[in-house]
mmCIF file of N, CA and C in Angstrom:
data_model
loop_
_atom_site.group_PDB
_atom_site.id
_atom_site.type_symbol
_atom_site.label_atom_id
_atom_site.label_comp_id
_atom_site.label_asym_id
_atom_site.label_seq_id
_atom_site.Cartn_x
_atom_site.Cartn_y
_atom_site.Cartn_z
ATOM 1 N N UNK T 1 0.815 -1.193 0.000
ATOM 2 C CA UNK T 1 0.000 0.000 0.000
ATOM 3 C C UNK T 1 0.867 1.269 0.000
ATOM 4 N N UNK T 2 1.859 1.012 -0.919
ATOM 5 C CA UNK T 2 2.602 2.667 -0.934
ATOM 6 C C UNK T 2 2.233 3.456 -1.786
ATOM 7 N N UNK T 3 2.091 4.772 -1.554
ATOM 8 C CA UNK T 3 1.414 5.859 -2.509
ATOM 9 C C UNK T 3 2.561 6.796 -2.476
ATOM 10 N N UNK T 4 2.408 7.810 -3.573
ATOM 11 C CA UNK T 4 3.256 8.673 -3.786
ATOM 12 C C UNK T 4 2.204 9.658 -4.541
ATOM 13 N N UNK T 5 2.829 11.182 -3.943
ATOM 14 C CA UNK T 5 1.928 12.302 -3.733
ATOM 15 C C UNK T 5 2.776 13.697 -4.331
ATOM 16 N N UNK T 6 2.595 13.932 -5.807
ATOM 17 C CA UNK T 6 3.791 14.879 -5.979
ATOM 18 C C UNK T 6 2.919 16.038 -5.928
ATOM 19 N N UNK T 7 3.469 17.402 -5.926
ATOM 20 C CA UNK T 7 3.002 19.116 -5.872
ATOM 21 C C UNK T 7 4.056 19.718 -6.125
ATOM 22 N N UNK T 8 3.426 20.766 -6.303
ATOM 23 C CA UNK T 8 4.594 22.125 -7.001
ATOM 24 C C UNK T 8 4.654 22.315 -8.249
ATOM 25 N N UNK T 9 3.537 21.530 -9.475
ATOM 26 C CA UNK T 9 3.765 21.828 -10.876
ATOM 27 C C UNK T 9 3.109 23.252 -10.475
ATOM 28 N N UNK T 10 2.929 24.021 -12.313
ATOM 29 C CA UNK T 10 2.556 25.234 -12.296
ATOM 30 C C UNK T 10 2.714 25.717 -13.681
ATOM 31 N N UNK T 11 2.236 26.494 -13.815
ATOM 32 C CA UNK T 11 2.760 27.818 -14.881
ATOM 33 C C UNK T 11 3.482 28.315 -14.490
ATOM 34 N N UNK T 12 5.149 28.686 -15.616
ATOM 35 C CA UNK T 12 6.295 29.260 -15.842
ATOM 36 C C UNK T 12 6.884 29.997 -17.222
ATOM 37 N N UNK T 13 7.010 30.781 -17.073
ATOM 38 C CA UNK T 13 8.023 31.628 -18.049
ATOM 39 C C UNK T 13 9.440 30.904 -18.465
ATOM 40 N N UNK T 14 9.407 31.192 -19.596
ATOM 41 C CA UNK T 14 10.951 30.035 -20.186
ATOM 42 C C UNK T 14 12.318 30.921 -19.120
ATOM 43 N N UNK T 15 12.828 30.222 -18.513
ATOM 44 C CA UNK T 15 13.949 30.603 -17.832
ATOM 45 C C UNK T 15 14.047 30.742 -16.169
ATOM 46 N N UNK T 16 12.530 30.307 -16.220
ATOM 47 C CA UNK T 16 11.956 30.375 -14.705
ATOM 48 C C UNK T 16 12.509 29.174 -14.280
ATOM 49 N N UNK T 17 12.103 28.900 -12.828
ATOM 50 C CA UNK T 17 12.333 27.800 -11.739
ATOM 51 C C UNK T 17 10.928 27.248 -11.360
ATOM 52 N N UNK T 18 10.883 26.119 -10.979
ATOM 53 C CA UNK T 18 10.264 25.490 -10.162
ATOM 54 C C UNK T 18 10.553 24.335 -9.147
ATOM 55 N N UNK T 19 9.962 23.771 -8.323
ATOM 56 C CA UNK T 19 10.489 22.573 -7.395
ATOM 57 C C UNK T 19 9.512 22.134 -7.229
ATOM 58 N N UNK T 20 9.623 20.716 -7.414
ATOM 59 C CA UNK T 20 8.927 19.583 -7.498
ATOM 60 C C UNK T 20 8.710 18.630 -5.950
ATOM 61 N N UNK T 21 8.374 18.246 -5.314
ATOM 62 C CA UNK T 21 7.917 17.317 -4.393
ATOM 63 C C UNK T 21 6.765 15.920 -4.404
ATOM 64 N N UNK T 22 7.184 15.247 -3.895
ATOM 65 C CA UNK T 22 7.127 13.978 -3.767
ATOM 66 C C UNK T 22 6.874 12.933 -2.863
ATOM 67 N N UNK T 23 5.776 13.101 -2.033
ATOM 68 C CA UNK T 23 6.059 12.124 -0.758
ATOM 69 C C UNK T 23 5.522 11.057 -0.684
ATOM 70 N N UNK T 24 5.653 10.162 0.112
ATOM 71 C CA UNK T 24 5.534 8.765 0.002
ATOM 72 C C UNK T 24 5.515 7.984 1.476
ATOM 73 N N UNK T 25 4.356 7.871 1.284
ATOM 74 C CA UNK T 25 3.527 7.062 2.725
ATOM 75 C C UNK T 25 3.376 5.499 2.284
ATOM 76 N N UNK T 26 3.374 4.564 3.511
ATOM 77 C CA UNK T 26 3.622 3.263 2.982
ATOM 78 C C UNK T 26 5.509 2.833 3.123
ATOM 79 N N UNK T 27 5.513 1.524 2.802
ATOM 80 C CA UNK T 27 6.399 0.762 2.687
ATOM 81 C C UNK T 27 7.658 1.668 3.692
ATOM 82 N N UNK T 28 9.085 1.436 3.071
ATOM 83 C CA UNK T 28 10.135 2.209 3.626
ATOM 84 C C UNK T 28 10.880 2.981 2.712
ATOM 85 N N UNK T 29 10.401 4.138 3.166
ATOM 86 C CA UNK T 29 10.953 4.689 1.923
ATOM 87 C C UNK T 29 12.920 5.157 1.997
ATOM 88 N N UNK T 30 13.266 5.069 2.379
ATOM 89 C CA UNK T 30 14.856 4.752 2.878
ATOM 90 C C UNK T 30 15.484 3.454 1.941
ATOM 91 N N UNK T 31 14.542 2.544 1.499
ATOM 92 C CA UNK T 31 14.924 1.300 0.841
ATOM 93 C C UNK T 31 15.067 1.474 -0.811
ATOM 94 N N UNK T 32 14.187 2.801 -0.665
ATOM 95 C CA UNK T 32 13.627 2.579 -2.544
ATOM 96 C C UNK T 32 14.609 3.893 -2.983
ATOM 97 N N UNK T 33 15.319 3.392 -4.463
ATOM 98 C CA UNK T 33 15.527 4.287 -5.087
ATOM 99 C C UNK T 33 14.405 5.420 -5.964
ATOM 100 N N UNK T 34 14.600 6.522 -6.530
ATOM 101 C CA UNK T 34 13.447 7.332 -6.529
ATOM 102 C C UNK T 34 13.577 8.220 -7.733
ATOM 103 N N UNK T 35 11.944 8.237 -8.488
ATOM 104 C CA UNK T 35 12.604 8.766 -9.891
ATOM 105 C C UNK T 35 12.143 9.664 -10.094
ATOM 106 N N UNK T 36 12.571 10.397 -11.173
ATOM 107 C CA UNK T 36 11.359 11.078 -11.806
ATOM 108 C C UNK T 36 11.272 11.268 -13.339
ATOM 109 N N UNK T 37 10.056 11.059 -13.626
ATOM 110 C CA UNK T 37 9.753 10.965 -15.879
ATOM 111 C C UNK T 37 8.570 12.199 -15.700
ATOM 112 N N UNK T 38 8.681 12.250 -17.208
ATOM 113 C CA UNK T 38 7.443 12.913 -17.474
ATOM 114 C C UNK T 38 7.178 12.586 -19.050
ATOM 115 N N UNK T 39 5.681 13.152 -19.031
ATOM 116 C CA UNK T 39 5.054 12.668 -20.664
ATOM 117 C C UNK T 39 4.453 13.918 -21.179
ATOM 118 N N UNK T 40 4.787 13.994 -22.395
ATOM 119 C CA UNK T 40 4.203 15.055 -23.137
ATOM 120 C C UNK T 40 3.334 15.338 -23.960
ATOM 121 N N UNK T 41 4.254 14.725 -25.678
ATOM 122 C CA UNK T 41 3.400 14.428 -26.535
ATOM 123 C C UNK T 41 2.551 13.219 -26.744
ATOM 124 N N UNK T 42 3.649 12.185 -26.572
ATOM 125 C CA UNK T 42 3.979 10.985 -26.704
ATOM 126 C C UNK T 42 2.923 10.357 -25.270
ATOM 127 N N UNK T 43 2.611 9.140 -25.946
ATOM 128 C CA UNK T 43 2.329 7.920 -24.427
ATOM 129 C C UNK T 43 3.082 7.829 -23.380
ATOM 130 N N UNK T 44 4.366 7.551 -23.751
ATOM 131 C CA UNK T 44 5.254 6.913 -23.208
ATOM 132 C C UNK T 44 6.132 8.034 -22.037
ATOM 133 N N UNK T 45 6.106 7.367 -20.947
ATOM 134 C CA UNK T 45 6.647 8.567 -19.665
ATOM 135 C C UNK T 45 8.458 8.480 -19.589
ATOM 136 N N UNK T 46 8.630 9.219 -19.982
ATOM 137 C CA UNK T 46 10.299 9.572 -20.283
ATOM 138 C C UNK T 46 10.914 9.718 -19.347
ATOM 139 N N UNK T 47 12.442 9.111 -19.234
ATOM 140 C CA UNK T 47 13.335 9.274 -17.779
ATOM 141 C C UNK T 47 13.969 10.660 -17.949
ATOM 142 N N UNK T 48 13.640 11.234 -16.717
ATOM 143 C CA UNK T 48 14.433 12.418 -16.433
ATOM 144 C C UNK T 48 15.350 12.923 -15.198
ATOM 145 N N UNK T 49 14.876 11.679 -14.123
ATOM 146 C CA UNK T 49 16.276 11.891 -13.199
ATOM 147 C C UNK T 49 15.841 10.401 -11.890
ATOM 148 N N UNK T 50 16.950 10.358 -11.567
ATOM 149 C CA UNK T 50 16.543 9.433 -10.767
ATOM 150 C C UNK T 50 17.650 9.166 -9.229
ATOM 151 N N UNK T 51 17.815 8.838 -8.505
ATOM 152 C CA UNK T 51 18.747 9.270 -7.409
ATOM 153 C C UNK T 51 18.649 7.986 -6.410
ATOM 154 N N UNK T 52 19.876 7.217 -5.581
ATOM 155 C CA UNK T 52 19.906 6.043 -4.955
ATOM 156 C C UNK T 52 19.311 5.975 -3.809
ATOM 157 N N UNK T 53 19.269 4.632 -3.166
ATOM 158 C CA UNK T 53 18.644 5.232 -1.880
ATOM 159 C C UNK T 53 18.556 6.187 -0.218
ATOM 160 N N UNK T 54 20.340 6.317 -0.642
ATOM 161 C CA UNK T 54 20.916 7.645 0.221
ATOM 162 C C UNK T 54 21.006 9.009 -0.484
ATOM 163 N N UNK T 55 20.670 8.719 -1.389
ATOM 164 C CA UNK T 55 20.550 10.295 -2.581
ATOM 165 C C UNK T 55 22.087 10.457 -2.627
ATOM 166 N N UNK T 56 22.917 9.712 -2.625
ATOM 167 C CA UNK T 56 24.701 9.884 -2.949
ATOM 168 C C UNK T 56 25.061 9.693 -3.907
ATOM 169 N N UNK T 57 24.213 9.397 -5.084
ATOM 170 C CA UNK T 57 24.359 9.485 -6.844
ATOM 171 C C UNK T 57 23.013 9.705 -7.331
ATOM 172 N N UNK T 58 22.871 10.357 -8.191
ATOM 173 C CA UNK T 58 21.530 10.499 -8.963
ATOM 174 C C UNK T 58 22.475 10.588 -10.393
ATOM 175 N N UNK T 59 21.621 10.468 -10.828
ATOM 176 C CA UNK T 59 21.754 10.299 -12.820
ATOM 177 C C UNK T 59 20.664 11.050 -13.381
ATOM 178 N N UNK T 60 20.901 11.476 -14.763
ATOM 179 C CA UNK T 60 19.896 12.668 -15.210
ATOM 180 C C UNK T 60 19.651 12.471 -16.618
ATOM 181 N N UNK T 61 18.788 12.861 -17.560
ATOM 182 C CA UNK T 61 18.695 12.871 -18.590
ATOM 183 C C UNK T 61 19.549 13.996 -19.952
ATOM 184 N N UNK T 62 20.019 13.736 -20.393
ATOM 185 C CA UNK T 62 20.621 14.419 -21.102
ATOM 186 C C UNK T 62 20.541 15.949 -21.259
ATOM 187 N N UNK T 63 18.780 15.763 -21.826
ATOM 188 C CA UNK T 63 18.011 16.797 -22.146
ATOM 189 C C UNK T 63 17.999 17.913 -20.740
ATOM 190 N N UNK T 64 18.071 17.219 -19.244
ATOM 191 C CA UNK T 64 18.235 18.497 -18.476
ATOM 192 C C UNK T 64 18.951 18.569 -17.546
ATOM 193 N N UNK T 65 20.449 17.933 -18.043
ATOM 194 C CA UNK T 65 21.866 17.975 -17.258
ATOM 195 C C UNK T 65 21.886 19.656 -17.191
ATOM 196 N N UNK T 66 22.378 19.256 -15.788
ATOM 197 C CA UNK T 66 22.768 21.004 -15.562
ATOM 198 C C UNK T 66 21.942 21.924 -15.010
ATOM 199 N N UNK T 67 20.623 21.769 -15.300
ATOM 200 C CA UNK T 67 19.515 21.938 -14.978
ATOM 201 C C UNK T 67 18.528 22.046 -14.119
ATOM 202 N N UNK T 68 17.841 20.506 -13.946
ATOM 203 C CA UNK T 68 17.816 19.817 -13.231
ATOM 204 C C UNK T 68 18.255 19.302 -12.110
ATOM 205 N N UNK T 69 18.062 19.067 -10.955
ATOM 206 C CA UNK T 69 18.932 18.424 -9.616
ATOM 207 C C UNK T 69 17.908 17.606 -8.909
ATOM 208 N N UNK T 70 18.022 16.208 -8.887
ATOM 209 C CA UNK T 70 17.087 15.405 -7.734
ATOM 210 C C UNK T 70 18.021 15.246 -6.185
ATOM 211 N N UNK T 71 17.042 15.574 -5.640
ATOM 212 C CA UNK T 71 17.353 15.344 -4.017
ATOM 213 C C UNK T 71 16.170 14.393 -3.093
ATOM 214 N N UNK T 72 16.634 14.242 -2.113
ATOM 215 C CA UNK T 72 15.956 13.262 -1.076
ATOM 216 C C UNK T 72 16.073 13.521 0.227
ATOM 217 N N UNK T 73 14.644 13.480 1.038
ATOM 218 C CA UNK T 73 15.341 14.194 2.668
ATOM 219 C C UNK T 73 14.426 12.820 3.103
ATOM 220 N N UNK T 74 15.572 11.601 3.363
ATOM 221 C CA UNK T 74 14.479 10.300 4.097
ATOM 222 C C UNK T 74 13.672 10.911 5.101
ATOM 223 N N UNK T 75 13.688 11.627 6.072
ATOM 224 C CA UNK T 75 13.462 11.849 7.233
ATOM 225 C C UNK T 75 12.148 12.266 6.997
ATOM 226 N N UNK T 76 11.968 13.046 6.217
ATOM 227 C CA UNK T 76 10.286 13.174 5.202
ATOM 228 C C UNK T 76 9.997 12.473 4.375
ATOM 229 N N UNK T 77 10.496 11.522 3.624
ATOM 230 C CA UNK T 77 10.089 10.469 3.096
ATOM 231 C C UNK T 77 9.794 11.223 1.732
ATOM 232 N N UNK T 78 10.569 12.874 1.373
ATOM 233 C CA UNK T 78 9.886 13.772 0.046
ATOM 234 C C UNK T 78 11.517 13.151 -0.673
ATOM 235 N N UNK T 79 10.927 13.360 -1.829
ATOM 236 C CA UNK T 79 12.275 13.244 -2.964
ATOM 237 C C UNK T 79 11.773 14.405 -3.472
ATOM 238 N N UNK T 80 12.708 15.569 -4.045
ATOM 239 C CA UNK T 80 12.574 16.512 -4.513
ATOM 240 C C UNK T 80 13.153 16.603 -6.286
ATOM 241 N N UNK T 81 12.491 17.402 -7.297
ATOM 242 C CA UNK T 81 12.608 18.005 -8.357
ATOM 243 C C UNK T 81 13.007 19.460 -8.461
ATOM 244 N N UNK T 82 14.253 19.914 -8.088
ATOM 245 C CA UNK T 82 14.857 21.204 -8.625
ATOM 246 C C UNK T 82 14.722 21.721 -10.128
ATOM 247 N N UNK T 83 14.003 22.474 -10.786
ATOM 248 C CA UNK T 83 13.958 22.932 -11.993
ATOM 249 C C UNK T 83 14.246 24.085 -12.335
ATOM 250 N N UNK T 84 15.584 24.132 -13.071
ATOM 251 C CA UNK T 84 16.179 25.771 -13.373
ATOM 252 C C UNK T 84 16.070 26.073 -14.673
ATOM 253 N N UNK T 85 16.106 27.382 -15.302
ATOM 254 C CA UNK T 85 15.954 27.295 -16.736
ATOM 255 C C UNK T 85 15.052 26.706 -17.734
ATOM 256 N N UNK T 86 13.947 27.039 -17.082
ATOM 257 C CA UNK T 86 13.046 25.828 -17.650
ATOM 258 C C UNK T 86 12.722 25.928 -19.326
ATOM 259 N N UNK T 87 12.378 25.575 -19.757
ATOM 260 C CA UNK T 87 12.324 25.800 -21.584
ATOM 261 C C UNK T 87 10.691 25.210 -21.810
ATOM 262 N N UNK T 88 10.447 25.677 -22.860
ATOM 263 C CA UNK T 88 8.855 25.346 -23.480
ATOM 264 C C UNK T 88 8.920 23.709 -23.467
ATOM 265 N N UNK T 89 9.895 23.389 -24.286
ATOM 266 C CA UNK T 89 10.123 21.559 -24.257
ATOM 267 C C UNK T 89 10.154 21.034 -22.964
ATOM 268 N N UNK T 90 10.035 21.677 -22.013
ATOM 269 C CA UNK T 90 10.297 21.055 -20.347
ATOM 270 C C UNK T 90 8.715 20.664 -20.162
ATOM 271 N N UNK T 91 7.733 21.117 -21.213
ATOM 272 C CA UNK T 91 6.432 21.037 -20.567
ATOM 273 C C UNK T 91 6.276 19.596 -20.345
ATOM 274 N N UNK T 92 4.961 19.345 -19.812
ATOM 275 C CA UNK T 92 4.644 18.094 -19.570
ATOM 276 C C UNK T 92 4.042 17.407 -18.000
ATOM 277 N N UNK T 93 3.650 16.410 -18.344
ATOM 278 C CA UNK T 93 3.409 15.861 -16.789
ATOM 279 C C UNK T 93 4.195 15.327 -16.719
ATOM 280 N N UNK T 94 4.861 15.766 -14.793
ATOM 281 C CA UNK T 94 6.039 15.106 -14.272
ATOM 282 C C UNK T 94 5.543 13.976 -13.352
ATOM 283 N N UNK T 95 5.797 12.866 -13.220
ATOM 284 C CA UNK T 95 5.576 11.512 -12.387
ATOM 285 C C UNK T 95 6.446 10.888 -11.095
ATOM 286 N N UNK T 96 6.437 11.056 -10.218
ATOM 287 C CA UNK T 96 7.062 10.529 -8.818
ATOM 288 C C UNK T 96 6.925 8.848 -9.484
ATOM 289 N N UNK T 97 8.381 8.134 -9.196
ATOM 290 C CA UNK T 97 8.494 6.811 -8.877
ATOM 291 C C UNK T 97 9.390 5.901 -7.996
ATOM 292 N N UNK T 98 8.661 5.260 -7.545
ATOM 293 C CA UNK T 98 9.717 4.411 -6.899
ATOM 294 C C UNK T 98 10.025 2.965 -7.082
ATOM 295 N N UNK T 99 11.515 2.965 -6.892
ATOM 296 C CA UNK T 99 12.100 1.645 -7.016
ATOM 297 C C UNK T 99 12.535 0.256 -6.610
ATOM 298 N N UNK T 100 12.106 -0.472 -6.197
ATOM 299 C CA UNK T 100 12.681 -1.634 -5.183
ATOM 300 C C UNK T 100 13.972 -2.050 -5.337
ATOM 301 N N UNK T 101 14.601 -1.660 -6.410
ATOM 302 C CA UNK T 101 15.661 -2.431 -6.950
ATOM 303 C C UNK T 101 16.794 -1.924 -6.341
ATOM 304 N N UNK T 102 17.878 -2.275 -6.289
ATOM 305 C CA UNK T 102 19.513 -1.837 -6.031
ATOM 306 C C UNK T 102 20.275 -0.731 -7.011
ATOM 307 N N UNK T 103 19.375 -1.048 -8.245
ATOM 308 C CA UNK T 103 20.032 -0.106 -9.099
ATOM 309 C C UNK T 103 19.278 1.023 -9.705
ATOM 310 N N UNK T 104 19.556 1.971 -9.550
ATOM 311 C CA UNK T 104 18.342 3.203 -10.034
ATOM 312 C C UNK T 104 18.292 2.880 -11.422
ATOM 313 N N UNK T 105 16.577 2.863 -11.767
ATOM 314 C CA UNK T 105 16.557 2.701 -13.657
ATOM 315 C C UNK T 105 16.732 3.917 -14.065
ATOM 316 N N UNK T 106 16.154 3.515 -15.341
ATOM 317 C CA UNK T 106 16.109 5.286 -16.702
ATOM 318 C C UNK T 106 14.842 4.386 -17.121
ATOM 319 N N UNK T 107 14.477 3.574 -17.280
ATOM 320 C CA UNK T 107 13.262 3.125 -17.888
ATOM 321 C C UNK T 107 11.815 2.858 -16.788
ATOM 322 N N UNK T 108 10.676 2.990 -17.309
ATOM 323 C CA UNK T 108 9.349 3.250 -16.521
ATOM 324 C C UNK T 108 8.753 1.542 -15.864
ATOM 325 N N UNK T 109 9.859 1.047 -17.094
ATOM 326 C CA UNK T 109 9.487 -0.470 -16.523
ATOM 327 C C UNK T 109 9.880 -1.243 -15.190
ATOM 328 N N UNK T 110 10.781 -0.560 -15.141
ATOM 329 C CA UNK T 110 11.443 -0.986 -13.756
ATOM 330 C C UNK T 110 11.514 -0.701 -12.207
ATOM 331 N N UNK T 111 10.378 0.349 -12.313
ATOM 332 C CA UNK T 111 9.758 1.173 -11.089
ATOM 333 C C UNK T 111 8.089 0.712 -10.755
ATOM 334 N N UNK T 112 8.385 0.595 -9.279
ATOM 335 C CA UNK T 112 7.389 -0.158 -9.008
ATOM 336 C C UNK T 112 5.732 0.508 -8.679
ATOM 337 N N UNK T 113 6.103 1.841 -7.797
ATOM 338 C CA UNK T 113 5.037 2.451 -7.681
ATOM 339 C C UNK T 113 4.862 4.189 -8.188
ATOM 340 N N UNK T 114 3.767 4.473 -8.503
ATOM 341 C CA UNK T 114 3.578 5.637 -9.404
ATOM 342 C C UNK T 114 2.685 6.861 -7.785
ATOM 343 N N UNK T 115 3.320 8.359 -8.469
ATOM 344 C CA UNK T 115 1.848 8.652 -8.315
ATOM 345 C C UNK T 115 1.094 9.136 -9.754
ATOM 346 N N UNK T 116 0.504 10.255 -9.484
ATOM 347 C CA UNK T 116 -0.617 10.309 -10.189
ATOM 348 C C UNK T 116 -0.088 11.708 -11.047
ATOM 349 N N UNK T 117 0.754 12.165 -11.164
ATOM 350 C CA UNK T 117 1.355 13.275 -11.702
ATOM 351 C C UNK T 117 1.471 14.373 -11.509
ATOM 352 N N UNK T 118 2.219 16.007 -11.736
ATOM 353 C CA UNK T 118 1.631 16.969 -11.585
ATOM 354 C C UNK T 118 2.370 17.798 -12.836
ATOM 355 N N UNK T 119 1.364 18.648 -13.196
ATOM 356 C CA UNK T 119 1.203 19.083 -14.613
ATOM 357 C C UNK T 119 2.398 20.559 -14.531
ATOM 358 N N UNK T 120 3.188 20.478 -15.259
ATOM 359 C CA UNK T 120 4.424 21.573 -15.472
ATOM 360 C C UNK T 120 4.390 22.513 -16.688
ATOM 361 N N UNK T 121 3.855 23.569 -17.148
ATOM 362 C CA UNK T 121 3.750 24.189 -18.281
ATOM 363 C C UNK T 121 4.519 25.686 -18.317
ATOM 364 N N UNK T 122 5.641 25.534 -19.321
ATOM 365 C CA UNK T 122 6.489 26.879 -19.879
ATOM 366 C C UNK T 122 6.021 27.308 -20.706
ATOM 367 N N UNK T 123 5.939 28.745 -21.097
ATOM 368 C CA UNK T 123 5.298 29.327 -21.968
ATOM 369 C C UNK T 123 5.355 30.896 -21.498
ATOM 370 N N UNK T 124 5.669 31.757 -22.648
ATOM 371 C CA UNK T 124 5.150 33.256 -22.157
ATOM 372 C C UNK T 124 4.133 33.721 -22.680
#
């Protein structure tokens, strides 16, 4: 019965910031590595960052190295989405996931629980 609860999408101006949150009631969340995708045009929910289960490596997507920063505060059980510079192509719904595994994925297949999204739109 683990759920995951993200907030903080919004309307943004290209070059703006936002921060993303993530929390997660249920299971242990100290165990699970922790992701985050989003979907746009397409079906398919795209990897965009993902971070271990001490948050002492995260990995990122190409598209928003530099950018981008995932963090984790176990003690709240939130994994966080740092968003700098944001660009029109950043739009999209962003997705909280989590991982059972040892190794943080890049793919949607390999994450076990979802939440329900929250909607991110750049534009002036």
């Amino acid at each position: 019965q683990v759920a995951l609860l993200e907030s903080g999408g919004g309307w943004v101006q290209p070059g703006g910031s936002l921060m993303l949150s993530c929390i997660v009631s249920g299971g242990t969340f100290s165990s699970y590595a922790m992701g985050w995708f989003r979907r746009s045009e397409g079906p398919e929910r795209l990897f965009v960052a993902t971070t271990v289960r001490n948050g002492a490596v995260s990995y990122y997507a190409d598209s928003v190295q530099g950018r981008f920063t995932i963090s984790r505060d176990n003690a709240k059980n939130t994994v966080y989405l740092q968003m700098n510079d944001l660009r029109p192509e950043d739009t999209a719904v962003y997705y909280c996931a989590a991982d059972r595994s040892l190794v943080p994925g890049r793919t949607s297949y390999e994450y076990d629980y979802w939440g329900q999204g929250t909607q991110v739109t750049v534009s002036s």
